[in-house]
Amino acid sequence: MPAHRAPVANAPSGRQPHGLAPSPRPAATPDRTLHMIGNAHLDPVWLWPWQEGYQEARATFASALDRMDEYPDFVFTCDQIVLLSWVEEQDPDLFARIAHRVAEGRWVNVGGWWVEPDCNMPMGESFARQGLYGQRYLHSRFGRIATVGMNVDPFGHSATIPQILRGQRMDSYCFLRPGPHEGDLDDTLFHWESPDGSRVLTYRIPFEYGSAPGDVSFQTEKSLGQLDRSLGQMMVFYGVGNHGGGPTKANIESIHRYDRMGTFGRMTMSSPRAYFDEMLTRGAGFLDTLAVRRDDLQHHAPGCYSSHSGIKAWQRRAQFAALSAERWAAVEGALTGALYPRDDLERAWKQILFNQFHDILPGSAIEPSYDDARDQLGEAVAISKRIITRVHNRIARRIDIPADAATQPVVVFNPHPWPVSVDVDLQYSAQPHGVRVVDHVGTSVLSQATQSTATTSDLSRGAVTFRADVPALGYALYRLLPGPALPADEGVRVAGDGTVLENAHLRVELDAATGDVVSLRDKTTGVDPLAGTRGQPRTAVCEDPTDTWGHRVISYAWPGAAFHLKRIVVRETGPLRSRVRVERGWGASTLVEEYLLSHDARALRVDVTLDWREHAHLLKLRFPVGLEHPAATYEIPYATLERPVDGAEEPAQSWVDLTGTIAGTPAGLTVVCTTKHGWDVSPAGTAGLGTASIGITAVRSPVYSWHDPRLLDPEGVYSFHDQGVQRFSLELIPHGGDWRAAQPTRRAAVLGSPVRAQLESFHPGDLPPRGSFVDDGGGAVMVTAVKGSEDVPDAAAAGLIVRAVETRGLPGSARIALPLVGRTIEEDFGPHQVRTFRIPLDPEAPIVEVDLLEWPLGEEPA
């Protein structure tokens, strides 16, 4: 691994503030070295808005530089690259002082990420971008990158972080939570290994990452109480934090005093890089004695997985939009040589990354900060949509569409690098008798009339849903013809009272008394994972006495009251799909679930509209299963992870699976939901159920920024989370015992980022009616990013960056076709391995594997 390590100033330990020679320590001094890590954790947003954090970054960094002027041995450790960027843009002179101290080795940048994000909920691609923008910023400004990852304040850490760090040229990691009282990890220093086998040397920060402004003895004593003192060398972090501040004169002078006294052992001003280097120099004999952790690092504050539904939904929408915009911009650059909109995409991504900060995305900030988050993420979405729409129109105008006055052309664009077959909802104009849909050669495709989003009396707007089969990261041409769809019988049925939906593959039954799904039978295998669950509650509303973070929570899988049924309504029937609406209520809240079953679907889609009006309550959506010996699998960033079936509140990306047997026959249920991250898998006999179940915490309504142990005033006036309407979608996928066959990671991507259809005109062109630009084959290895390179101003010169990940946890081979550039990638992948490739547009130039920073493996950046 390239070494971008800044030297630590070689000042003698115990130096006096006025330059006096240090006194020798007593012989009875404990034989250990404490690396004192001066830092200033700064939450850019928490109990204050970002504008306050913006000012405090300047004040904190100025203070740290002043301490360096006063104390020649003082070393400052900085993470969160956004803070450096803020100081650079508002105070160039101060930034120049920082650059001087970085070159000197006394200002040490660590972390390498744009912010300290929540480390569970962002997509894998977001973690890749945290380092892409953070490390490249450091390299461009200081000529060196961070080699130590650091996230001191997030509330848990995904098991794939070691792989991501290694891909961003970091070999070690510092974290604080979970503490020794919160999990099964007792070690101070250990190896942390990702599912793909990547490792980083990892240090759990003892006690706290910051200290009071005075004497450091309390901080040091508490830290020693949590450290493995057999290591001989340990890190103790000090400096005023949260609202910034950093090390104080009193901090530093007390370190000098206690070092001279020998109270705690040798105390030296240091950095995490210096500490890890000391550990690494001990060699394999020592390193082999350290424990190896092959799991995520949980749990602290599990309520954050479900606090503030809005920020979770806005984030997912923005991440999907930016990924799509990158893909289409890269396509246009390769097709036409157009400039890749790097600056626009960087601006969008930095808004996304900033709002993944561990007090924004987890929902723990003050209420006004979410107005800012909504606006900033809205900017990211708006930038992305402008890019997508522009590229789509430039592609569409090049498609050869012969004139036919009796038709209206429609082009459907697929943002995913694999083919999709999906139902497309389209609004159209000036066809009072409806429309039918044909493909580019005139063959009828399944369609049916649906309700328009416009409610007018002149029939100037109508709506149709039709089946589109669209090539991988590509487009397909269809045409609307006047008049209703031709009669067709594709075998999708719905009972008159809405309690049964059925096609050739699935039979879905709803309980007429409750509206609950009580049967989801796979007609091919005969397996019904919901067998025997009739009468088990599917909704549970209960009082929630926990604070915003969910401190000290183990589980939200509590018994609760069920929503009561108001009515079941059949909304759509036709050859393409059926739709049944179930309306329920509880207290002042309403829950609407619309069940959609397409003619060829092997999964049931559920569109949910929740109007929540409760205070200090939560709602669990529960999916009981009649499985024996169930095992649970969760999607995490870039991987999957098996977890116990114990009811614990756990984070998930977009899906959770429960697999077991029914009367000895393998069976399972996968539940997909892209915008909810708090899940549980509970055993039989818990949560008021007689069977095992998957639960989603659909909503919690704590008071904003309420931190236990403060008690709420019964007469106080407070603002509560998630009051009002929210919408999200689910898919329920039964299977015969192997979730891999259902490809839930791909299904989640299509659910969260649907195809886009646009009305088009007639014109000649050089593109055919159907086209594909990148195709990963739809197998185990899934392309997650297609983008322009960060290194060259235009995509035509730089070529493409393509990243893929193995999704099933098994070794596999990939064949990624790139018809856009006439190239193919054929490579082997290990389980959950992430690999990135740079594909030049010059067909004679070799494809080069690069890391997550887009630099060739093993090479120094230019």
Short mmCIF file of C-alpha atoms in Angstrom, two decimals, residues 125 128-129 132-133 136 323 325-331 333-334 340 342 345 417 473 638 773-774 782-792 794-804 816-818 820-821 823 825 834-841 846-857:
data_model
loop_
_atom_site.label_atom_id
_atom_site.label_comp_id
_atom_site.label_asym_id
_atom_site.label_seq_id
_atom_site.Cartn_x
_atom_site.Cartn_y
_atom_site.Cartn_z
CA GLU A 125 -21.58 3.91 -3.56
CA ALA A 128 -17.06 5.16 -2.14
CA ARG A 129 -17.80 8.84 -2.84
CA LEU A 132 -13.28 9.78 -3.54
CA TYR A 133 -13.99 13.41 -2.78
CA ARG A 136 -8.72 13.67 -3.63
CA LEU A 323 -26.02 7.58 -9.72
CA ALA A 325 -27.13 11.15 -13.72
CA GLU A 326 -23.53 9.89 -13.68
CA ARG A 327 -24.46 6.96 -15.89
CA TRP A 328 -26.28 9.00 -18.49
CA ALA A 329 -23.61 11.70 -18.51
CA ALA A 330 -20.93 9.06 -19.07
CA VAL A 331 -23.00 7.57 -21.90
CA GLY A 333 -19.61 11.65 -23.24
CA ALA A 334 -18.71 8.36 -24.88
CA TYR A 340 -18.66 15.26 -18.55
CA ARG A 342 -17.97 16.82 -13.35
CA LEU A 345 -22.07 16.10 -10.22
CA PRO A 417 -26.92 -1.87 -16.27
CA LEU A 473 -28.58 0.91 -19.38
CA TYR A 638 -21.94 -3.71 -0.81
CA PHE A 773 -24.80 0.90 -23.50
CA VAL A 774 -23.61 -1.23 -20.54
CA MET A 782 -23.77 -6.29 -10.34
CA VAL A 783 -22.52 -3.03 -11.78
CA THR A 784 -23.06 -0.28 -9.20
CA ALA A 785 -21.41 2.69 -10.91
CA VAL A 786 -20.84 3.89 -14.45
CA LYS A 787 -19.29 7.34 -14.53
CA GLY A 788 -16.70 9.57 -16.08
CA SER A 789 -13.20 9.62 -14.67
CA GLU A 790 -12.23 12.28 -12.14
CA ASP A 791 -8.77 12.70 -13.68
CA VAL A 792 -9.33 14.15 -17.15
CA ASP A 794 -13.62 15.42 -20.61
CA ALA A 795 -15.11 11.93 -20.67
CA ALA A 796 -14.02 11.36 -24.25
CA ALA A 797 -10.35 11.48 -23.23
CA ALA A 798 -10.77 9.75 -19.87
CA GLY A 799 -13.11 6.95 -20.81
CA LEU A 800 -15.43 5.27 -18.34
CA ILE A 801 -15.18 4.21 -14.73
CA VAL A 802 -17.16 1.01 -14.10
CA ARG A 803 -17.53 -0.51 -10.65
CA ALA A 804 -19.14 -3.85 -9.79
CA ILE A 816 -19.66 -6.91 -18.41
CA ALA A 817 -20.48 -5.89 -21.97
CA LEU A 818 -19.74 -2.29 -22.92
CA LEU A 820 -21.00 1.92 -25.75
CA VAL A 821 -17.23 1.64 -26.31
CA ARG A 823 -15.24 -3.37 -25.01
CA ILE A 825 -14.72 -6.84 -19.05
CA VAL A 834 -15.86 -4.70 -5.08
CA ARG A 835 -13.72 -4.00 -8.16
CA THR A 836 -13.36 -0.83 -10.25
CA PHE A 837 -12.10 -0.48 -13.82
CA ARG A 838 -11.10 2.41 -16.05
CA ILE A 839 -12.06 1.75 -19.68
CA PRO A 840 -10.33 4.04 -22.19
CA LEU A 841 -12.29 5.02 -25.29
CA PRO A 846 -5.76 -1.47 -22.01
CA ILE A 847 -8.50 -1.62 -19.40
CA VAL A 848 -6.93 -0.73 -16.05
CA GLU A 849 -8.14 -1.80 -12.63
CA VAL A 850 -8.23 1.12 -10.22
CA ASP A 851 -9.10 1.59 -6.57
CA LEU A 852 -12.04 3.50 -5.10
CA LEU A 853 -10.07 6.73 -5.57
CA GLU A 854 -9.81 5.91 -9.30
CA TRP A 855 -6.04 5.57 -9.12
CA PRO A 856 -4.34 2.48 -10.61
CA LEU A 857 -3.75 -0.24 -8.04
#
